[in-house]
GROMACS .gro file of C-alpha atoms in nm:
model
  434
    1MET     CA    1   0.410   1.043   2.107
    2VAL     CA    2   0.702   1.266   2.002
    3LEU     CA    3   0.928   1.177   1.711
    4GLY     CA    4   1.170   1.465   1.768
    5ALA     CA    5   1.198   1.839   1.771
    6THR     CA    6   1.225   1.855   1.395
    7LEU     CA    7   0.872   1.721   1.374
    8SER     CA    8   0.714   2.001   1.576
    9LEU     CA    9   0.376   2.111   1.453
   10THR     CA   10   0.360   2.437   1.259
   11ALA     CA   11   0.080   2.648   1.127
   12ALA     CA   12   0.167   2.522   0.780
   13LEU     CA   13   0.019   2.186   0.871
   14ALA     CA   14  -0.329   2.324   0.921
   15PRO     CA   15  -0.574   2.230   0.644
   16ALA     CA   16  -0.746   2.503   0.445
   17PRO     CA   17  -1.054   2.646   0.618
   18SER     CA   18  -1.368   2.455   0.525
   19GLY     CA   19  -1.524   2.772   0.396
   20ALA     CA   20  -1.243   2.836   0.148
   21ALA     CA   21  -1.304   2.770  -0.220
   22PRO     CA   22  -0.982   2.626  -0.365
   23ALA     CA   23  -0.924   2.678  -0.734
   24ARG     CA   24  -1.036   2.392  -0.958
   25GLN     CA   25  -0.759   2.140  -0.997
   26PRO     CA   26  -0.650   2.063  -1.355
   27ASP     CA   27  -0.736   1.723  -1.494
   28PRO     CA   28  -0.454   1.472  -1.443
   29THR     CA   29  -0.266   1.321  -1.735
   30THR     CA   30  -0.334   0.948  -1.749
   31THR     CA   31  -0.117   0.682  -1.915
   32ARG     CA   32  -0.144   0.304  -1.926
   33ILE     CA   33   0.160   0.116  -1.801
   34SER     CA   34   0.049  -0.248  -1.817
   35VAL     CA   35   0.179  -0.270  -2.172
   36SER     CA   36   0.478  -0.434  -2.337
   37SER     CA   37   0.799  -0.258  -2.437
   38ASP     CA   38   0.660  -0.227  -2.789
   39GLN     CA   39   0.345  -0.071  -2.636
   40ALA     CA   40   0.115  -0.368  -2.705
   41GLN     CA   41  -0.175  -0.381  -2.461
   42ALA     CA   42  -0.192  -0.675  -2.222
   43ASN     CA   43  -0.389  -0.981  -2.334
   44GLU     CA   44  -0.497  -1.059  -1.976
   45ARG     CA   45  -0.571  -0.875  -1.652
   46SER     CA   46  -0.320  -0.660  -1.462
   47SER     CA   47  -0.337  -0.529  -1.104
   48SER     CA   48  -0.153  -0.462  -0.775
   49SER     CA   49   0.074  -0.170  -0.861
   50SER     CA   50   0.349  -0.013  -0.651
   51SER     CA   51   0.538   0.309  -0.730
   52SER     CA   52   0.903   0.398  -0.669
   53ARG     CA   53   1.002   0.718  -0.490
   54THR     CA   54   0.999   0.936  -0.804
   55GLY     CA   55   0.724   0.744  -0.982
   56ARG     CA   56   0.961   0.644  -1.263
   57TYR     CA   57   0.930   0.273  -1.189
   58VAL     CA   58   0.599   0.099  -1.129
   59SER     CA   59   0.574  -0.268  -1.039
   60PHE     CA   60   0.254  -0.459  -1.104
   61ALA     CA   61   0.116  -0.809  -1.143
   62SER     CA   62  -0.031  -0.945  -1.464
   63ARG     CA   63  -0.155  -1.269  -1.611
   64ALA     CA   64  -0.076  -1.141  -1.960
   65SER     CA   65   0.159  -1.353  -2.168
   66ASN     CA   66   0.259  -1.081  -2.415
   67LEU     CA   67   0.425  -0.820  -2.195
   68VAL     CA   68   0.770  -0.977  -2.231
   69PRO     CA   69   0.908  -1.242  -2.469
   70GLY     CA   70   0.907  -1.602  -2.346
   71ASP     CA   71   0.621  -1.573  -2.098
   72THR     CA   72   0.477  -1.923  -2.127
   73ASN     CA   73   0.384  -2.017  -1.769
   74GLY     CA   74   0.018  -1.915  -1.799
   75VAL     CA   75   0.001  -1.755  -1.453
   76ASP     CA   76   0.028  -1.414  -1.290
   77ASP     CA   77   0.378  -1.269  -1.294
   78VAL     CA   78   0.531  -0.952  -1.151
   79PHE     CA   79   0.661  -0.685  -1.387
   80VAL     CA   80   0.829  -0.345  -1.365
   81ARG     CA   81   0.752  -0.063  -1.605
   82ASP     CA   82   1.020   0.201  -1.654
   83ARG     CA   83   0.818   0.508  -1.745
   84ALA     CA   84   1.126   0.700  -1.858
   85THR     CA   85   1.236   0.444  -2.117
   86ALA     CA   86   0.889   0.297  -2.183
   87THR     CA   87   1.015  -0.057  -2.122
   88THR     CA   88   0.862  -0.349  -1.933
   89SER     CA   89   1.056  -0.630  -1.765
   90ARG     CA   90   0.954  -0.937  -1.566
   91VAL     CA   91   1.098  -0.974  -1.216
   92SER     CA   92   0.925  -1.286  -1.081
   93VAL     CA   93   1.200  -1.509  -1.216
   94SER     CA   94   1.488  -1.703  -1.063
   95SER     CA   95   1.843  -1.573  -1.048
   96ALA     CA   96   1.903  -1.774  -1.364
   97GLY     CA   97   1.611  -1.599  -1.535
   98VAL     CA   98   1.375  -1.898  -1.526
   99GLU     CA   99   1.006  -1.806  -1.504
  100GLY     CA  100   0.806  -1.915  -1.202
  101ASP     CA  101   0.616  -2.244  -1.212
  102ALA     CA  102   0.322  -2.090  -1.022
  103TYR     CA  103   0.170  -1.746  -0.975
  104SER     CA  104   0.342  -1.437  -0.836
  105THR     CA  105   0.168  -1.116  -0.725
  106GLY     CA  106   0.150  -0.842  -0.459
  107PRO     CA  107   0.463  -0.643  -0.552
  108ALA     CA  108   0.622  -0.365  -0.346
  109ILE     CA  109   0.904  -0.166  -0.503
  110SER     CA  110   1.189   0.013  -0.324
  111GLY     CA  111   1.255   0.385  -0.350
  112THR     CA  112   1.510   0.362  -0.630
  113GLY     CA  113   1.324   0.086  -0.811
  114ARG     CA  114   1.615  -0.153  -0.772
  115TYR     CA  115   1.444  -0.401  -0.540
  116VAL     CA  116   1.098  -0.554  -0.576
  117ALA     CA  117   0.936  -0.765  -0.305
  118PHE     CA  118   0.652  -0.997  -0.405
  119ILE     CA  119   0.473  -1.315  -0.304
  120SER     CA  120   0.479  -1.635  -0.503
  121ALA     CA  121   0.357  -1.992  -0.491
  122ALA     CA  122   0.638  -2.090  -0.729
  123SER     CA  123   0.884  -2.353  -0.609
  124ASN     CA  124   1.161  -2.281  -0.860
  125LEU     CA  125   1.256  -1.920  -0.791
  126VAL     CA  126   1.524  -2.022  -0.540
  127PRO     CA  127   1.695  -2.356  -0.472
  128GLY     CA  128   1.549  -2.575  -0.197
  129ASP     CA  129   1.197  -2.434  -0.201
  130THR     CA  130   1.008  -2.745  -0.092
  131ASN     CA  131   0.763  -2.612   0.166
  132GLY     CA  132   0.466  -2.597  -0.071
  133VAL     CA  133   0.343  -2.261   0.062
  134ILE     CA  134   0.330  -1.900  -0.054
  135ASP     CA  135   0.660  -1.725   0.016
  136VAL     CA  136   0.792  -1.369  -0.004
  137PHE     CA  137   1.080  -1.297  -0.241
  138VAL     CA  138   1.293  -0.997  -0.334
  139ARG     CA  139   1.433  -0.938  -0.680
  140ASP     CA  140   1.744  -0.725  -0.721
  141ARG     CA  141   1.696  -0.574  -1.067
  142VAL     CA  142   2.056  -0.455  -1.088
  143ALA     CA  143   2.228  -0.777  -0.981
  144SER     CA  144   1.957  -0.995  -1.144
  145THR     CA  145   1.924  -1.207  -0.831
  146THR     CA  146   1.619  -1.340  -0.646
  147VAL     CA  147   1.618  -1.432  -0.278
  148ARG     CA  148   1.351  -1.568  -0.045
  149VAL     CA  149   1.290  -1.351   0.261
  150SER     CA  150   1.010  -1.531   0.448
  151VAL     CA  151   1.262  -1.757   0.620
  152PRO     CA  152   1.377  -1.816   0.978
  153ALA     CA  153   1.681  -1.624   1.098
  154GLY     CA  154   1.868  -1.949   1.157
  155GLY     CA  155   1.800  -2.087   0.812
  156GLY     CA  156   1.544  -2.326   0.668
  157GLN     CA  157   1.206  -2.228   0.527
  158GLY     CA  158   0.874  -2.111   0.663
  159ASN     CA  159   0.604  -2.366   0.745
  160GLY     CA  160   0.309  -2.141   0.654
  161ASP     CA  161   0.190  -1.892   0.394
  162SER     CA  162   0.348  -1.546   0.388
  163THR     CA  163   0.183  -1.244   0.226
  164VAL     CA  164   0.153  -0.863   0.185
  165PRO     CA  165   0.517  -0.753   0.167
  166SER     CA  166   0.630  -0.393   0.211
  167ILE     CA  167   0.988  -0.277   0.148
  168SER     CA  168   1.198   0.008   0.287
  169GLN     CA  169   1.331   0.280   0.059
  170ASP     CA  170   1.678   0.127   0.032
  171GLY     CA  171   1.548  -0.229   0.002
  172ARG     CA  172   1.717  -0.348   0.320
  173TYR     CA  173   1.405  -0.423   0.525
  174VAL     CA  174   1.098  -0.619   0.417
  175ALA     CA  175   0.785  -0.637   0.632
  176PHE     CA  176   0.541  -0.920   0.568
  177SER     CA  177   0.264  -1.119   0.732
  178SER     CA  178   0.299  -1.492   0.785
  179PHE     CA  179   0.111  -1.788   0.926
  180ALA     CA  180   0.445  -1.965   0.972
  181SER     CA  181   0.522  -2.060   1.331
  182ASN     CA  182   0.894  -2.122   1.287
  183LEU     CA  183   1.026  -1.785   1.169
  184VAL     CA  184   1.114  -1.681   1.525
  185PRO     CA  185   1.145  -1.882   1.847
  186GLY     CA  186   0.840  -1.901   2.071
  187ASP     CA  187   0.574  -1.837   1.807
  188THR     CA  188   0.292  -2.041   1.957
  189ASN     CA  189  -0.011  -1.814   1.919
  190GLY     CA  190  -0.149  -1.991   1.612
  191PHE     CA  191  -0.218  -1.661   1.433
  192ALA     CA  192  -0.070  -1.476   1.140
  193ASP     CA  193   0.195  -1.237   1.269
  194LEU     CA  194   0.388  -0.949   1.117
  195PHE     CA  195   0.762  -0.990   1.062
  196VAL     CA  196   1.053  -0.782   0.935
  197ARG     CA  197   1.344  -0.936   0.748
  198ASP     CA  198   1.678  -0.752   0.752
  199LEU     CA  199   1.839  -0.852   0.423
  200LEU     CA  200   2.175  -0.704   0.521
  201HIS     CA  201   2.216  -0.905   0.840
  202GLY     CA  202   1.995  -1.199   0.748
  203THR     CA  203   1.771  -1.166   1.054
  204THR     CA  204   1.396  -1.210   1.097
  205SER     CA  205   1.205  -1.046   1.382
  206ARG     CA  206   0.839  -1.041   1.486
  207VAL     CA  207   0.692  -0.692   1.525
  208SER     CA  208   0.323  -0.760   1.597
  209VAL     CA  209   0.389  -0.802   1.966
  210PRO     CA  210   0.243  -0.632   2.275
  211ALA     CA  211   0.413  -0.328   2.419
  212ALA     CA  212   0.462  -0.520   2.743
  213GLY     CA  213   0.602  -0.830   2.574
  214GLY     CA  214   0.455  -1.167   2.484
  215GLN     CA  215   0.267  -1.239   2.164
  216ALA     CA  216  -0.054  -1.120   2.001
  217ASN     CA  217  -0.382  -1.297   2.074
  218GLY     CA  218  -0.521  -1.229   1.725
  219LEU     CA  219  -0.435  -1.202   1.357
  220SER     CA  220  -0.187  -0.932   1.255
  221GLY     CA  221  -0.093  -0.783   0.919
  222PHE     CA  222  -0.284  -1.040   0.716
  223SER     CA  223  -0.444  -0.786   0.482
  224SER     CA  224  -0.199  -0.496   0.474
  225SER     CA  225   0.103  -0.341   0.639
  226THR     CA  226   0.356  -0.073   0.546
  227ILE     CA  227   0.713  -0.006   0.656
  228SER     CA  228   0.863   0.343   0.672
  229GLY     CA  229   1.141   0.455   0.444
  230ASP     CA  230   1.419   0.381   0.694
  231GLY     CA  231   1.259   0.062   0.824
  232ARG     CA  232   1.208   0.196   1.176
  233TRP     CA  233   0.828   0.219   1.177
  234VAL     CA  234   0.573  -0.042   1.071
  235VAL     CA  235   0.198   0.012   1.061
  236PHE     CA  236  -0.030  -0.289   1.053
  237LEU     CA  237  -0.383  -0.414   1.110
  238SER     CA  238  -0.453  -0.652   1.395
  239THR     CA  239  -0.751  -0.817   1.557
  240ALA     CA  240  -0.550  -0.871   1.875
  241SER     CA  241  -0.679  -0.708   2.193
  242ASN     CA  242  -0.357  -0.731   2.394
  243LEU     CA  243  -0.113  -0.523   2.190
  244VAL     CA  244  -0.187  -0.212   2.395
  245PRO     CA  245  -0.367  -0.157   2.726
  246GLY     CA  246  -0.736  -0.065   2.712
  247ASP     CA  247  -0.817  -0.225   2.376
  248THR     CA  248  -1.179  -0.317   2.443
  249ASN     CA  249  -1.357  -0.226   2.119
  250ASP     CA  250  -1.361  -0.582   1.985
  251ALA     CA  251  -1.267  -0.461   1.636
  252PRO     CA  252  -0.962  -0.469   1.410
  253ASP     CA  253  -0.740  -0.169   1.480
  254ILE     CA  254  -0.431  -0.009   1.327
  255PHE     CA  255  -0.108  -0.027   1.523
  256LEU     CA  256   0.238   0.127   1.496
  257ARG     CA  257   0.554  -0.055   1.593
  258ASP     CA  258   0.869   0.145   1.663
  259ARG     CA  259   1.137  -0.115   1.596
  260TRP     CA  260   1.417   0.095   1.744
  261ARG     CA  261   1.246   0.149   2.078
  262ALA     CA  262   1.048  -0.178   2.077
  263VAL     CA  263   0.723   0.010   2.141
  264THR     CA  264   0.376  -0.075   2.006
  265SER     CA  265   0.098   0.187   1.999
  266ARG     CA  266  -0.254   0.205   1.858
  267ILE     CA  267  -0.313   0.480   1.601
  268SER     CA  268  -0.674   0.424   1.489
  269VAL     CA  269  -0.790   0.655   1.765
  270SER     CA  270  -0.931   1.006   1.790
  271SER     CA  271  -0.724   1.314   1.866
  272THR     CA  272  -0.820   1.269   2.232
  273GLY     CA  273  -0.711   0.905   2.230
  274GLU     CA  274  -1.059   0.753   2.218
  275GLN     CA  275  -1.062   0.410   2.054
  276GLY     CA  276  -1.263   0.365   1.737
  277ASP     CA  277  -1.615   0.225   1.755
  278GLY     CA  278  -1.580   0.042   1.421
  279VAL     CA  279  -1.345  -0.163   1.205
  280SER     CA  280  -1.024   0.005   1.083
  281SER     CA  281  -0.805  -0.126   0.799
  282GLY     CA  282  -0.572  -0.036   0.512
  283PRO     CA  283  -0.277   0.122   0.698
  284ALA     CA  284  -0.004   0.317   0.518
  285ILE     CA  285   0.283   0.527   0.654
  286SER     CA  286   0.488   0.817   0.520
  287ALA     CA  287   0.858   0.773   0.449
  288ASP     CA  288   0.970   0.951   0.767
  289GLY     CA  289   0.714   0.776   0.985
  290ARG     CA  290   0.535   1.094   1.088
  291PHE     CA  291   0.199   1.045   0.915
  292ALA     CA  292  -0.014   0.733   0.883
  293ALA     CA  293  -0.327   0.687   0.674
  294PHE     CA  294  -0.600   0.428   0.726
  295SER     CA  295  -0.967   0.372   0.660
  296SER     CA  296  -1.229   0.316   0.926
  297TRP     CA  297  -1.598   0.259   0.980
  298SER     CA  298  -1.566   0.436   1.315
  299SER     CA  299  -1.788   0.739   1.367
  300ASN     CA  300  -1.604   0.880   1.667
  301LEU     CA  301  -1.253   0.949   1.535
  302VAL     CA  302  -1.338   1.306   1.434
  303PRO     CA  303  -1.629   1.537   1.519
  304GLY     CA  304  -1.920   1.547   1.273
  305ASP     CA  305  -1.873   1.200   1.124
  306THR     CA  306  -2.237   1.125   1.051
  307ASN     CA  307  -2.231   0.962   0.707
  308GLY     CA  308  -2.240   0.607   0.842
  309VAL     CA  309  -1.982   0.477   0.594
  310GLU     CA  310  -1.611   0.397   0.579
  311ASP     CA  311  -1.386   0.704   0.564
  312VAL     CA  312  -1.014   0.770   0.517
  313PHE     CA  313  -0.814   0.933   0.795
  314VAL     CA  314  -0.461   1.067   0.848
  315ARG     CA  315  -0.298   1.044   1.187
  316ASP     CA  316  -0.019   1.289   1.271
  317LEU     CA  317   0.194   1.067   1.491
  318ALA     CA  318   0.401   1.356   1.626
  319ALA     CA  319   0.109   1.579   1.724
  320GLY     CA  320  -0.136   1.301   1.809
  321VAL     CA  321  -0.399   1.450   1.578
  322THR     CA  322  -0.643   1.250   1.363
  323ARG     CA  323  -0.803   1.411   1.056
  324ARG     CA  324  -1.055   1.284   0.804
  325VAL     CA  325  -0.937   1.340   0.445
  326SER     CA  326  -1.207   1.172   0.235
  327LEU     CA  327  -1.387   1.505   0.205
  328THR     CA  328  -1.477   1.755  -0.062
  329ALA     CA  329  -1.257   2.062  -0.109
  330GLY     CA  330  -1.515   2.244   0.103
  331GLY     CA  331  -1.493   1.992   0.386
  332VAL     CA  332  -1.817   1.800   0.314
  333GLN     CA  333  -1.806   1.430   0.402
  334GLY     CA  334  -1.842   1.165   0.133
  335ASN     CA  335  -2.180   1.008   0.067
  336ARG     CA  336  -2.037   0.658   0.007
  337SER     CA  337  -1.752   0.453   0.150
  338SER     CA  338  -1.387   0.550   0.100
  339SER     CA  339  -1.098   0.309   0.154
  340GLN     CA  340  -0.761   0.174   0.030
  341PRO     CA  341  -0.549   0.477   0.126
  342ALA     CA  342  -0.194   0.522  -0.001
  343ILE     CA  343   0.009   0.806   0.151
  344SER     CA  344   0.288   0.990  -0.025
  345GLY     CA  345   0.639   0.970   0.112
  346ASP     CA  346   0.623   1.330   0.233
  347GLY     CA  347   0.283   1.268   0.393
  348ARG     CA  348   0.112   1.553   0.211
  349GLY     CA  349  -0.097   1.352  -0.033
  350VAL     CA  350  -0.332   1.060   0.023
  351ALA     CA  351  -0.470   0.862  -0.269
  352PHE     CA  352  -0.780   0.658  -0.195
  353VAL     CA  353  -1.077   0.481  -0.351
  354SER     CA  354  -1.433   0.604  -0.307
  355GLY     CA  355  -1.778   0.532  -0.438
  356SER     CA  356  -1.886   0.881  -0.329
  357SER     CA  357  -2.045   1.095  -0.596
  358ASN     CA  358  -2.003   1.426  -0.412
  359LEU     CA  359  -1.628   1.457  -0.356
  360VAL     CA  360  -1.579   1.646  -0.682
  361PRO     CA  361  -1.828   1.814  -0.917
  362GLY     CA  362  -1.962   1.611  -1.209
  363ASP     CA  363  -1.908   1.264  -1.064
  364THR     CA  364  -2.195   1.081  -1.231
  365ASN     CA  365  -2.038   0.752  -1.343
  366GLY     CA  366  -2.178   0.552  -1.051
  367ALA     CA  367  -1.848   0.371  -1.004
  368GLU     CA  368  -1.564   0.366  -0.756
  369ASP     CA  369  -1.297   0.619  -0.849
  370VAL     CA  370  -0.946   0.702  -0.732
  371PHE     CA  371  -0.901   1.039  -0.562
  372LEU     CA  372  -0.609   1.241  -0.430
  373ALA     CA  373  -0.650   1.446  -0.113
  374ARG     CA  374  -0.383   1.707  -0.055
  375TRP     CA  375  -0.508   1.755   0.295
  376ARG     CA  376  -0.278   2.039   0.399
  377THR     CA  377  -0.418   2.261   0.124
  378GLY     CA  378  -0.770   2.119   0.143
  379THR     CA  379  -0.797   1.998  -0.218
  380THR     CA  380  -0.954   1.678  -0.348
  381THR     CA  381  -0.900   1.568  -0.708
  382ARG     CA  382  -1.038   1.273  -0.901
  383LEU     CA  383  -0.752   1.091  -1.075
  384SER     CA  384  -0.930   0.809  -1.257
  385VAL     CA  385  -1.021   1.024  -1.554
  386SER     CA  386  -0.885   1.056  -1.905
  387ALA     CA  387  -0.634   1.325  -2.004
  388GLU     CA  388  -0.930   1.519  -2.145
  389GLY     CA  389  -1.117   1.494  -1.815
  390ALA     CA  390  -1.370   1.229  -1.919
  391GLN     CA  391  -1.480   1.022  -1.622
  392ALA     CA  392  -1.409   0.649  -1.621
  393ASP     CA  393  -1.673   0.419  -1.766
  394SER     CA  394  -1.601   0.152  -1.502
  395PHE     CA  395  -1.448   0.110  -1.157
  396SER     CA  396  -1.095   0.201  -1.048
  397ASN     CA  397  -0.911   0.097  -0.731
  398ASP     CA  398  -0.586  -0.010  -0.561
  399PRO     CA  399  -0.382   0.316  -0.572
  400SER     CA  400  -0.011   0.358  -0.505
  401ILE     CA  401   0.164   0.695  -0.479
  402ASP     CA  402   0.513   0.838  -0.520
  403HIS     CA  403   0.706   1.041  -0.262
  404ARG     CA  404   0.584   1.388  -0.362
  405GLY     CA  405   0.224   1.286  -0.428
  406ARG     CA  406   0.242   1.370  -0.796
  407TYR     CA  407   0.221   1.028  -0.962
  408VAL     CA  408  -0.048   0.780  -0.862
  409SER     CA  409  -0.076   0.433  -1.012
  410PHE     CA  410  -0.402   0.243  -0.994
  411THR     CA  411  -0.600  -0.043  -1.145
  412SER     CA  412  -0.906   0.017  -1.360
  413TYR     CA  413  -1.152  -0.176  -1.571
  414ALA     CA  414  -1.237   0.143  -1.761
  415SER     CA  415  -1.182   0.139  -2.136
  416ASN     CA  416  -1.184   0.515  -2.194
  417LEU     CA  417  -0.894   0.644  -1.984
  418VAL     CA  418  -0.648   0.622  -2.273
  419PRO     CA  419  -0.698   0.586  -2.649
  420GLY     CA  420  -0.690   0.234  -2.793
  421ASP     CA  421  -0.790   0.047  -2.478
  422THR     CA  422  -0.973  -0.243  -2.640
  423ASN     CA  423  -0.852  -0.545  -2.442
  424GLY     CA  424  -1.154  -0.554  -2.210
  425MET     CA  425  -0.924  -0.625  -1.915
  426LEU     CA  426  -0.821  -0.473  -1.587
  427ASP     CA  427  -0.523  -0.251  -1.663
  428VAL     CA  428  -0.277  -0.048  -1.457
  429PHE     CA  429  -0.258   0.327  -1.514
  430VAL     CA  430  -0.056   0.620  -1.383
  431ALA     CA  431  -0.210   0.962  -1.329
  432ASP     CA  432   0.011   1.270  -1.319
  433ALA     CA  433  -0.166   1.498  -1.073
  434GLY     CA  434   0.077   1.784  -1.130
   0.00000   0.00000   0.00000
């Protein structure tokens, strides 16, 4: 697959030799962002973060009632933290500013931080919401408007739950998974499918479709999907066996849909095109659509994969090369599972979660941590540590990453990442990896 001459492979893309000994990476600076504008810590759990292009804005979900004034609904809401002004605002509200009458979660923020997509069971965020299912919404933080996007192109509302939104850099396109059968004509497969809503033109299209036409014979996008910065490329998980020819591994795979060319391809494959012999999940794509990250239990995607656990991989979609990135700086494979990859907009950094104790020296906390692999330079850094380098006293997960791979947000139950963390709750943090 060739994305264009400008994407030609160069020697600069080669990772550092496994025998090299990269200099020790400095400890990241860690701050807590699931706090109120007056810096009060949340009185309930927070999770599900998403970072803007520069990392200035971070959206997250929280059940806390003290992050903004007037939060009286007693359910999870979606918030945005402006790290430059140290302010927190709630975005899961109606255009009139009314709080949701049911939970909202799963945010995805646009590149500028203006638009936030999220899911909600609330029925009062937009007029006429009577379907009684989970819908996908987008909040325009500048215009203070909220619209529902999991709707048919011809109007009306979806007849099934919609989940896992992803939003393009400019906020125009929103990808999401839905069990609804009425978002596009001819949806008769009875499975969750992946859709893209064009907010400019008000159209909804199905993208989890076979390269030869028809519809998928399995679930698609139900756990995760990501859209590229310009909305052209969408990566998604699917259990379908008919999206591409030769899919005979009887396992969930990762697929790429080129919306401009109407082409579907499978990317959870080896550099020689061999299909994976295990389950793949957690897809993410770079802003320009060149690199995709995913996790897999497959042992045949790269040579020497003998650890028998889930690993994180990066697929160069221009060169057709698959690399494993959940490795030590010296190229040693992890001794526990690694998953939940998030790839930077420029494709150079991959944040992921791992229970491995051998990816960096001194990892003795026995908990899942968040790591950053800068795979082109062959460095791996643990991010879920305090500013002084103390390792977390509990688990960390669910990373999101900015365009340059410098700022990584994540969720942690640890109480020692920042001073004064005494709420005993899951919090959202941002690590500055430098």
